[in-house]
Amino acid sequence: FSLEMSKEQLTYRLLSMEVGIESGRLRTGRLQQEEWPLLGQGINSLGQLPLFLDDKPNAGVLEMRSLCRRLMAETGKELGLIVIDYLQLMEGSTPDNRVQELSRITRGLKSMARELNVPVMALSQLSRGVESRTNKRPMLSDLRESGSIEQDADLVLMIYRDEYYNPETPDRGITEVIVTKHRNGPVGTVKLLFEPQFTRFRNLAA
């Protein structure tokens, strides 16, 4: 569920990740002769994936649950993963109290995950408090309207790039994936290589 980006924008990003060509060049068609076959292969590969995109803005939990049930009925298969980008753009029933509204949304997503027996990954914004600290690494308390997210989530991953704040850092290109909560396992930090031109992460050892 892409509540911020259109299907078209998301497809260009997915293609960029798949074929290793900047999404801006894919949109404009400014490709080298040898890149066109790569693009064709990437389109074919993505087309064969059991990937379903919905870009309706302001979707709510009930609508998402209904769409997922319908998809399972049509394909005759269980879903592998539900991704929501992002949580704060979801529609709730109490717009006058955003904290309570978000609490109902996170409980609803947890209920949907259990009912459909599928993991749900919901992206979230951070509060601006992180910008005022010397150490910019995000913490659980930085989740925007965070109480219910912190409580309902089984696993919370946060992303930090030192390069964003310190352009001269020796860790250029390195992203820290910080496990700040893990209900069934350890917390800690994993470092990955970030390729911004393709919007993708890679193992450092690769």
PDB file of N, CA and C in Angstrom, residues 52-127:
ATOM      1  N   PHE A  52       1.753  -6.917  -5.740  1.00  0.00           N
ATOM      2  CA  PHE A  52       0.529  -6.171  -6.009  1.00  0.00           C
ATOM      3  C   PHE A  52       0.631  -4.799  -5.348  1.00  0.00           C
ATOM      4  N   LEU A  53       0.409  -3.747  -6.133  1.00  0.00           N
ATOM      5  CA  LEU A  53       0.545  -2.377  -5.647  1.00  0.00           C
ATOM      6  C   LEU A  53      -0.818  -1.701  -5.587  1.00  0.00           C
ATOM      7  N   ASP A  54      -1.070  -0.991  -4.495  1.00  0.00           N
ATOM      8  CA  ASP A  54      -2.283  -0.189  -4.360  1.00  0.00           C
ATOM      9  C   ASP A  54      -1.846   1.201  -3.919  1.00  0.00           C
ATOM     10  N   ASP A  55      -2.200   2.233  -4.695  1.00  0.00           N
ATOM     11  CA  ASP A  55      -1.737   3.581  -4.377  1.00  0.00           C
ATOM     12  C   ASP A  55      -2.873   4.532  -4.017  1.00  0.00           C
ATOM     13  N   LYS A  56      -3.996   3.982  -3.570  1.00  0.00           N
ATOM     14  CA  LYS A  56      -5.097   4.847  -3.158  1.00  0.00           C
ATOM     15  C   LYS A  56      -4.694   5.621  -1.908  1.00  0.00           C
ATOM     16  N   PRO A  57      -4.819   6.951  -1.912  1.00  0.00           N
ATOM     17  CA  PRO A  57      -4.425   7.729  -0.731  1.00  0.00           C
ATOM     18  C   PRO A  57      -5.423   7.583   0.412  1.00  0.00           C
ATOM     19  N   ASN A  58      -4.930   7.782   1.624  1.00  0.00           N
ATOM     20  CA  ASN A  58      -5.775   7.818   2.824  1.00  0.00           C
ATOM     21  C   ASN A  58      -6.557   6.529   3.072  1.00  0.00           C
ATOM     22  N   ALA A  59      -6.010   5.393   2.682  1.00  0.00           N
ATOM     23  CA  ALA A  59      -6.690   4.120   2.944  1.00  0.00           C
ATOM     24  C   ALA A  59      -6.695   3.835   4.444  1.00  0.00           C
ATOM     25  N   GLY A  60      -7.708   3.104   4.898  1.00  0.00           N
ATOM     26  CA  GLY A  60      -7.806   2.726   6.297  1.00  0.00           C
ATOM     27  C   GLY A  60      -7.606   1.229   6.475  1.00  0.00           C
ATOM     28  N   VAL A  61      -7.582   0.794   7.734  1.00  0.00           N
ATOM     29  CA  VAL A  61      -7.326  -0.617   8.035  1.00  0.00           C
ATOM     30  C   VAL A  61      -8.401  -1.519   7.436  1.00  0.00           C
ATOM     31  N   LEU A  62      -9.672  -1.142   7.580  1.00  0.00           N
ATOM     32  CA  LEU A  62     -10.755  -1.991   7.077  1.00  0.00           C
ATOM     33  C   LEU A  62     -10.656  -2.175   5.567  1.00  0.00           C
ATOM     34  N   GLU A  63     -10.337  -1.099   4.869  1.00  0.00           N
ATOM     35  CA  GLU A  63     -10.204  -1.179   3.413  1.00  0.00           C
ATOM     36  C   GLU A  63      -9.022  -2.061   3.023  1.00  0.00           C
ATOM     37  N   MET A  64      -7.918  -1.918   3.741  1.00  0.00           N
ATOM     38  CA  MET A  64      -6.739  -2.739   3.459  1.00  0.00           C
ATOM     39  C   MET A  64      -7.031  -4.212   3.709  1.00  0.00           C
ATOM     40  N   ARG A  65      -7.703  -4.496   4.823  1.00  0.00           N
ATOM     41  CA  ARG A  65      -8.037  -5.884   5.144  1.00  0.00           C
ATOM     42  C   ARG A  65      -8.928  -6.481   4.061  1.00  0.00           C
ATOM     43  N   SER A  66      -9.906  -5.708   3.610  1.00  0.00           N
ATOM     44  CA  SER A  66     -10.823  -6.183   2.574  1.00  0.00           C
ATOM     45  C   SER A  66     -10.085  -6.478   1.269  1.00  0.00           C
ATOM     46  N   LEU A  67      -9.174  -5.583   0.878  1.00  0.00           N
ATOM     47  CA  LEU A  67      -8.403  -5.787  -0.351  1.00  0.00           C
ATOM     48  C   LEU A  67      -7.510  -7.021  -0.250  1.00  0.00           C
ATOM     49  N   CYS A  68      -6.911  -7.220   0.910  1.00  0.00           N
ATOM     50  CA  CYS A  68      -6.036  -8.382   1.100  1.00  0.00           C
ATOM     51  C   CYS A  68      -6.826  -9.685   1.054  1.00  0.00           C
ATOM     52  N   ARG A  69      -7.998  -9.686   1.686  1.00  0.00           N
ATOM     53  CA  ARG A  69      -8.848 -10.883   1.631  1.00  0.00           C
ATOM     54  C   ARG A  69      -9.240 -11.199   0.188  1.00  0.00           C
ATOM     55  N   ARG A  70      -9.619 -10.158  -0.557  1.00  0.00           N
ATOM     56  CA  ARG A  70     -10.027 -10.360  -1.944  1.00  0.00           C
ATOM     57  C   ARG A  70      -8.867 -10.913  -2.773  1.00  0.00           C
ATOM     58  N   LEU A  71      -7.675 -10.385  -2.539  1.00  0.00           N
ATOM     59  CA  LEU A  71      -6.496 -10.837  -3.271  1.00  0.00           C
ATOM     60  C   LEU A  71      -6.201 -12.304  -2.972  1.00  0.00           C
ATOM     61  N   MET A  72      -6.336 -12.682  -1.697  1.00  0.00           N
ATOM     62  CA  MET A  72      -6.106 -14.076  -1.315  1.00  0.00           C
ATOM     63  C   MET A  72      -7.144 -14.989  -1.960  1.00  0.00           C
ATOM     64  N   ALA A  73      -8.383 -14.512  -2.033  1.00  0.00           N
ATOM     65  CA  ALA A  73      -9.444 -15.321  -2.646  1.00  0.00           C
ATOM     66  C   ALA A  73      -9.214 -15.476  -4.146  1.00  0.00           C
ATOM     67  N   GLU A  74      -8.763 -14.392  -4.799  1.00  0.00           N
ATOM     68  CA  GLU A  74      -8.551 -14.431  -6.251  1.00  0.00           C
ATOM     69  C   GLU A  74      -7.359 -15.294  -6.647  1.00  0.00           C
ATOM     70  N   THR A  75      -6.301 -15.250  -5.841  1.00  0.00           N
ATOM     71  CA  THR A  75      -5.089 -16.000  -6.184  1.00  0.00           C
ATOM     72  C   THR A  75      -5.086 -17.403  -5.594  1.00  0.00           C
ATOM     73  N   GLY A  76      -5.906 -17.617  -4.562  1.00  0.00           N
ATOM     74  CA  GLY A  76      -5.911 -18.913  -3.893  1.00  0.00           C
ATOM     75  C   GLY A  76      -4.656 -19.165  -3.086  1.00  0.00           C
ATOM     76  N   LYS A  77      -3.934 -18.093  -2.772  1.00  0.00           N
ATOM     77  CA  LYS A  77      -2.677 -18.231  -2.031  1.00  0.00           C
ATOM     78  C   LYS A  77      -2.646 -17.279  -0.845  1.00  0.00           C
ATOM     79  N   GLU A  78      -1.833 -17.631   0.152  1.00  0.00           N
ATOM     80  CA  GLU A  78      -1.620 -16.723   1.270  1.00  0.00           C
ATOM     81  C   GLU A  78      -0.663 -15.614   0.846  1.00  0.00           C
ATOM     82  N   LEU A  79      -0.769 -14.479   1.506  1.00  0.00           N
ATOM     83  CA  LEU A  79       0.138 -13.370   1.227  1.00  0.00           C
ATOM     84  C   LEU A  79       1.447 -13.577   1.978  1.00  0.00           C
ATOM     85  N   GLY A  80       2.548 -13.118   1.385  1.00  0.00           N
ATOM     86  CA  GLY A  80       3.849 -13.269   2.035  1.00  0.00           C
ATOM     87  C   GLY A  80       4.213 -12.098   2.916  1.00  0.00           C
ATOM     88  N   LEU A  81       3.759 -10.893   2.531  1.00  0.00           N
ATOM     89  CA  LEU A  81       4.105  -9.679   3.269  1.00  0.00           C
ATOM     90  C   LEU A  81       3.186  -8.547   2.829  1.00  0.00           C
ATOM     91  N   ILE A  82       2.757  -7.731   3.796  1.00  0.00           N
ATOM     92  CA  ILE A  82       1.997  -6.515   3.516  1.00  0.00           C
ATOM     93  C   ILE A  82       2.860  -5.330   3.936  1.00  0.00           C
ATOM     94  N   VAL A  83       3.089  -4.397   3.016  1.00  0.00           N
ATOM     95  CA  VAL A  83       3.903  -3.211   3.307  1.00  0.00           C
ATOM     96  C   VAL A  83       3.032  -1.969   3.183  1.00  0.00           C
ATOM     97  N   ILE A  84       3.138  -1.074   4.164  1.00  0.00           N
ATOM     98  CA  ILE A  84       2.355   0.166   4.174  1.00  0.00           C
ATOM     99  C   ILE A  84       3.302   1.359   4.250  1.00  0.00           C
ATOM    100  N   ASP A  85       3.207   2.245   3.273  1.00  0.00           N
ATOM    101  CA  ASP A  85       4.070   3.428   3.201  1.00  0.00           C
ATOM    102  C   ASP A  85       3.195   4.674   3.060  1.00  0.00           C
ATOM    103  N   TYR A  86       2.941   5.401   4.146  1.00  0.00           N
ATOM    104  CA  TYR A  86       3.445   5.129   5.487  1.00  0.00           C
ATOM    105  C   TYR A  86       2.321   5.322   6.483  1.00  0.00           C
ATOM    106  N   LEU A  87       2.568   4.957   7.734  1.00  0.00           N
ATOM    107  CA  LEU A  87       1.548   4.844   8.773  1.00  0.00           C
ATOM    108  C   LEU A  87       0.763   6.134   9.005  1.00  0.00           C
ATOM    109  N   GLN A  88       1.464   7.266   9.077  1.00  0.00           N
ATOM    110  CA  GLN A  88       0.797   8.531   9.415  1.00  0.00           C
ATOM    111  C   GLN A  88      -0.146   9.034   8.321  1.00  0.00           C
ATOM    112  N   LEU A  89      -0.099   8.435   7.128  1.00  0.00           N
ATOM    113  CA  LEU A  89      -1.013   8.830   6.052  1.00  0.00           C
ATOM    114  C   LEU A  89      -2.279   7.984   6.031  1.00  0.00           C
ATOM    115  N   MET A  90      -2.359   6.999   6.919  1.00  0.00           N
ATOM    116  CA  MET A  90      -3.553   6.158   6.964  1.00  0.00           C
ATOM    117  C   MET A  90      -4.724   6.914   7.577  1.00  0.00           C
ATOM    118  N   GLU A  91      -5.905   6.572   7.116  1.00  0.00           N
ATOM    119  CA  GLU A  91      -7.114   7.236   7.588  1.00  0.00           C
ATOM    120  C   GLU A  91      -7.685   6.484   8.778  1.00  0.00           C
ATOM    121  N   GLY A  92      -8.127   7.239   9.783  1.00  0.00           N
ATOM    122  CA  GLY A  92      -8.735   6.633  10.963  1.00  0.00           C
ATOM    123  C   GLY A  92     -10.123   7.187  11.197  1.00  0.00           C
ATOM    124  N   SER A  93     -10.699   6.830  12.357  1.00  0.00           N
ATOM    125  CA  SER A  93     -12.082   7.225  12.644  1.00  0.00           C
ATOM    126  C   SER A  93     -12.188   8.422  13.583  1.00  0.00           C
ATOM    127  N   THR A  94     -11.066   8.871  14.164  1.00  0.00           N
ATOM    128  CA  THR A  94     -11.109   9.989  15.110  1.00  0.00           C
ATOM    129  C   THR A  94     -10.088  11.056  14.722  1.00  0.00           C
ATOM    130  N   PRO A  95     -10.346  11.792  13.640  1.00  0.00           N
ATOM    131  CA  PRO A  95      -9.368  12.777  13.165  1.00  0.00           C
ATOM    132  C   PRO A  95      -9.096  13.906  14.141  1.00  0.00           C
ATOM    133  N   ASP A  96      -9.997  14.110  15.124  1.00  0.00           N
ATOM    134  CA  ASP A  96      -9.797  15.190  16.086  1.00  0.00           C
ATOM    135  C   ASP A  96      -8.734  14.844  17.123  1.00  0.00           C
ATOM    136  N   ASN A  97      -8.421  13.556  17.290  1.00  0.00           N
ATOM    137  CA  ASN A  97      -7.378  13.151  18.240  1.00  0.00           C
ATOM    138  C   ASN A  97      -6.444  12.182  17.528  1.00  0.00           C
ATOM    139  N   ARG A  98      -5.340  12.713  17.002  1.00  0.00           N
ATOM    140  CA  ARG A  98      -4.452  11.920  16.148  1.00  0.00           C
ATOM    141  C   ARG A  98      -3.763  10.796  16.908  1.00  0.00           C
ATOM    142  N   VAL A  99      -3.444  11.015  18.185  1.00  0.00           N
ATOM    143  CA  VAL A  99      -2.768   9.977  18.961  1.00  0.00           C
ATOM    144  C   VAL A  99      -3.691   8.775  19.147  1.00  0.00           C
ATOM    145  N   GLN A 100      -4.957   9.037  19.528  1.00  0.00           N
ATOM    146  CA  GLN A 100      -5.922   7.945  19.684  1.00  0.00           C
ATOM    147  C   GLN A 100      -6.196   7.271  18.345  1.00  0.00           C
ATOM    148  N   GLU A 101      -6.275   8.079  17.305  1.00  0.00           N
ATOM    149  CA  GLU A 101      -6.524   7.542  15.967  1.00  0.00           C
ATOM    150  C   GLU A 101      -5.408   6.587  15.553  1.00  0.00           C
ATOM    151  N   LEU A 102      -4.168   6.993  15.768  1.00  0.00           N
ATOM    152  CA  LEU A 102      -3.035   6.151  15.390  1.00  0.00           C
ATOM    153  C   LEU A 102      -2.988   4.885  16.238  1.00  0.00           C
ATOM    154  N   SER A 103      -3.407   5.000  17.489  1.00  0.00           N
ATOM    155  CA  SER A 103      -3.453   3.828  18.363  1.00  0.00           C
ATOM    156  C   SER A 103      -4.433   2.789  17.818  1.00  0.00           C
ATOM    157  N   ARG A 104      -5.607   3.243  17.369  1.00  0.00           N
ATOM    158  CA  ARG A 104      -6.587   2.325  16.774  1.00  0.00           C
ATOM    159  C   ARG A 104      -6.039   1.712  15.485  1.00  0.00           C
ATOM    160  N   ILE A 105      -5.315   2.508  14.718  1.00  0.00           N
ATOM    161  CA  ILE A 105      -4.755   2.018  13.458  1.00  0.00           C
ATOM    162  C   ILE A 105      -3.726   0.923  13.711  1.00  0.00           C
ATOM    163  N   THR A 106      -2.806   1.137  14.649  1.00  0.00           N
ATOM    164  CA  THR A 106      -1.770   0.131  14.907  1.00  0.00           C
ATOM    165  C   THR A 106      -2.373  -1.149  15.487  1.00  0.00           C
ATOM    166  N   ARG A 107      -3.380  -1.006  16.345  1.00  0.00           N
ATOM    167  CA  ARG A 107      -4.053  -2.211  16.862  1.00  0.00           C
ATOM    168  C   ARG A 107      -4.769  -2.942  15.735  1.00  0.00           C
ATOM    169  N   GLY A 108      -5.374  -2.174  14.826  1.00  0.00           N
ATOM    170  CA  GLY A 108      -6.054  -2.781  13.687  1.00  0.00           C
ATOM    171  C   GLY A 108      -5.097  -3.522  12.772  1.00  0.00           C
ATOM    172  N   LEU A 109      -3.911  -2.953  12.555  1.00  0.00           N
ATOM    173  CA  LEU A 109      -2.910  -3.616  11.714  1.00  0.00           C
ATOM    174  C   LEU A 109      -2.412  -4.899  12.366  1.00  0.00           C
ATOM    175  N   LYS A 110      -2.236  -4.856  13.677  1.00  0.00           N
ATOM    176  CA  LYS A 110      -1.791  -6.061  14.387  1.00  0.00           C
ATOM    177  C   LYS A 110      -2.852  -7.154  14.294  1.00  0.00           C
ATOM    178  N   SER A 111      -4.119  -6.747  14.433  1.00  0.00           N
ATOM    179  CA  SER A 111      -5.226  -7.697  14.306  1.00  0.00           C
ATOM    180  C   SER A 111      -5.287  -8.278  12.897  1.00  0.00           C
ATOM    181  N   MET A 112      -5.063  -7.430  11.884  1.00  0.00           N
ATOM    182  CA  MET A 112      -5.069  -7.893  10.494  1.00  0.00           C
ATOM    183  C   MET A 112      -3.953  -8.899  10.253  1.00  0.00           C
ATOM    184  N   ALA A 113      -2.783  -8.632  10.814  1.00  0.00           N
ATOM    185  CA  ALA A 113      -1.649  -9.545  10.651  1.00  0.00           C
ATOM    186  C   ALA A 113      -1.973 -10.921  11.227  1.00  0.00           C
ATOM    187  N   ARG A 114      -2.609 -10.939  12.388  1.00  0.00           N
ATOM    188  CA  ARG A 114      -2.942 -12.218  13.028  1.00  0.00           C
ATOM    189  C   ARG A 114      -4.062 -12.931  12.278  1.00  0.00           C
ATOM    190  N   GLU A 115      -5.065 -12.171  11.864  1.00  0.00           N
ATOM    191  CA  GLU A 115      -6.207 -12.771  11.168  1.00  0.00           C
ATOM    192  C   GLU A 115      -5.797 -13.385   9.832  1.00  0.00           C
ATOM    193  N   LEU A 116      -4.964 -12.661   9.062  1.00  0.00           N
ATOM    194  CA  LEU A 116      -4.557 -13.132   7.739  1.00  0.00           C
ATOM    195  C   LEU A 116      -3.298 -13.984   7.785  1.00  0.00           C
ATOM    196  N   ASN A 117      -2.692 -14.068   8.972  1.00  0.00           N
ATOM    197  CA  ASN A 117      -1.463 -14.848   9.158  1.00  0.00           C
ATOM    198  C   ASN A 117      -0.361 -14.386   8.207  1.00  0.00           C
ATOM    199  N   VAL A 118      -0.134 -13.076   8.214  1.00  0.00           N
ATOM    200  CA  VAL A 118       0.875 -12.491   7.325  1.00  0.00           C
ATOM    201  C   VAL A 118       1.574 -11.342   8.060  1.00  0.00           C
ATOM    202  N   PRO A 119       2.897 -11.221   7.923  1.00  0.00           N
ATOM    203  CA  PRO A 119       3.586 -10.087   8.550  1.00  0.00           C
ATOM    204  C   PRO A 119       3.195  -8.772   7.883  1.00  0.00           C
ATOM    205  N   VAL A 120       3.049  -7.733   8.691  1.00  0.00           N
ATOM    206  CA  VAL A 120       2.728  -6.395   8.199  1.00  0.00           C
ATOM    207  C   VAL A 120       3.887  -5.464   8.534  1.00  0.00           C
ATOM    208  N   MET A 121       4.451  -4.839   7.515  1.00  0.00           N
ATOM    209  CA  MET A 121       5.527  -3.866   7.712  1.00  0.00           C
ATOM    210  C   MET A 121       4.964  -2.477   7.444  1.00  0.00           C
ATOM    211  N   ALA A 122       4.953  -1.632   8.476  1.00  0.00           N
ATOM    212  CA  ALA A 122       4.433  -0.275   8.337  1.00  0.00           C
ATOM    213  C   ALA A 122       5.555   0.733   8.533  1.00  0.00           C
ATOM    214  N   LEU A 123       5.792   1.564   7.522  1.00  0.00           N
ATOM    215  CA  LEU A 123       6.792   2.617   7.652  1.00  0.00           C
ATOM    216  C   LEU A 123       6.212   3.759   8.472  1.00  0.00           C
ATOM    217  N   SER A 124       7.077   4.475   9.176  1.00  0.00           N
ATOM    218  CA  SER A 124       6.616   5.560  10.039  1.00  0.00           C
ATOM    219  C   SER A 124       7.540   6.761   9.951  1.00  0.00           C
ATOM    220  N   GLN A 125       6.968   7.933  10.152  1.00  0.00           N
ATOM    221  CA  GLN A 125       7.764   9.143  10.273  1.00  0.00           C
ATOM    222  C   GLN A 125       8.380   9.211  11.664  1.00  0.00           C
ATOM    223  N   LEU A 126       9.448   9.996  11.787  1.00  0.00           N
ATOM    224  CA  LEU A 126      10.039  10.294  13.087  1.00  0.00           C
ATOM    225  C   LEU A 126       9.662  11.709  13.494  1.00  0.00           C
ATOM    226  N   SER A 127       9.662  11.958  14.805  1.00  0.00           N
ATOM    227  CA  SER A 127       9.439  13.315  15.292  1.00  0.00           C
ATOM    228  C   SER A 127      10.685  14.153  15.023  1.00  0.00           C
TER     229      SER A 127
END
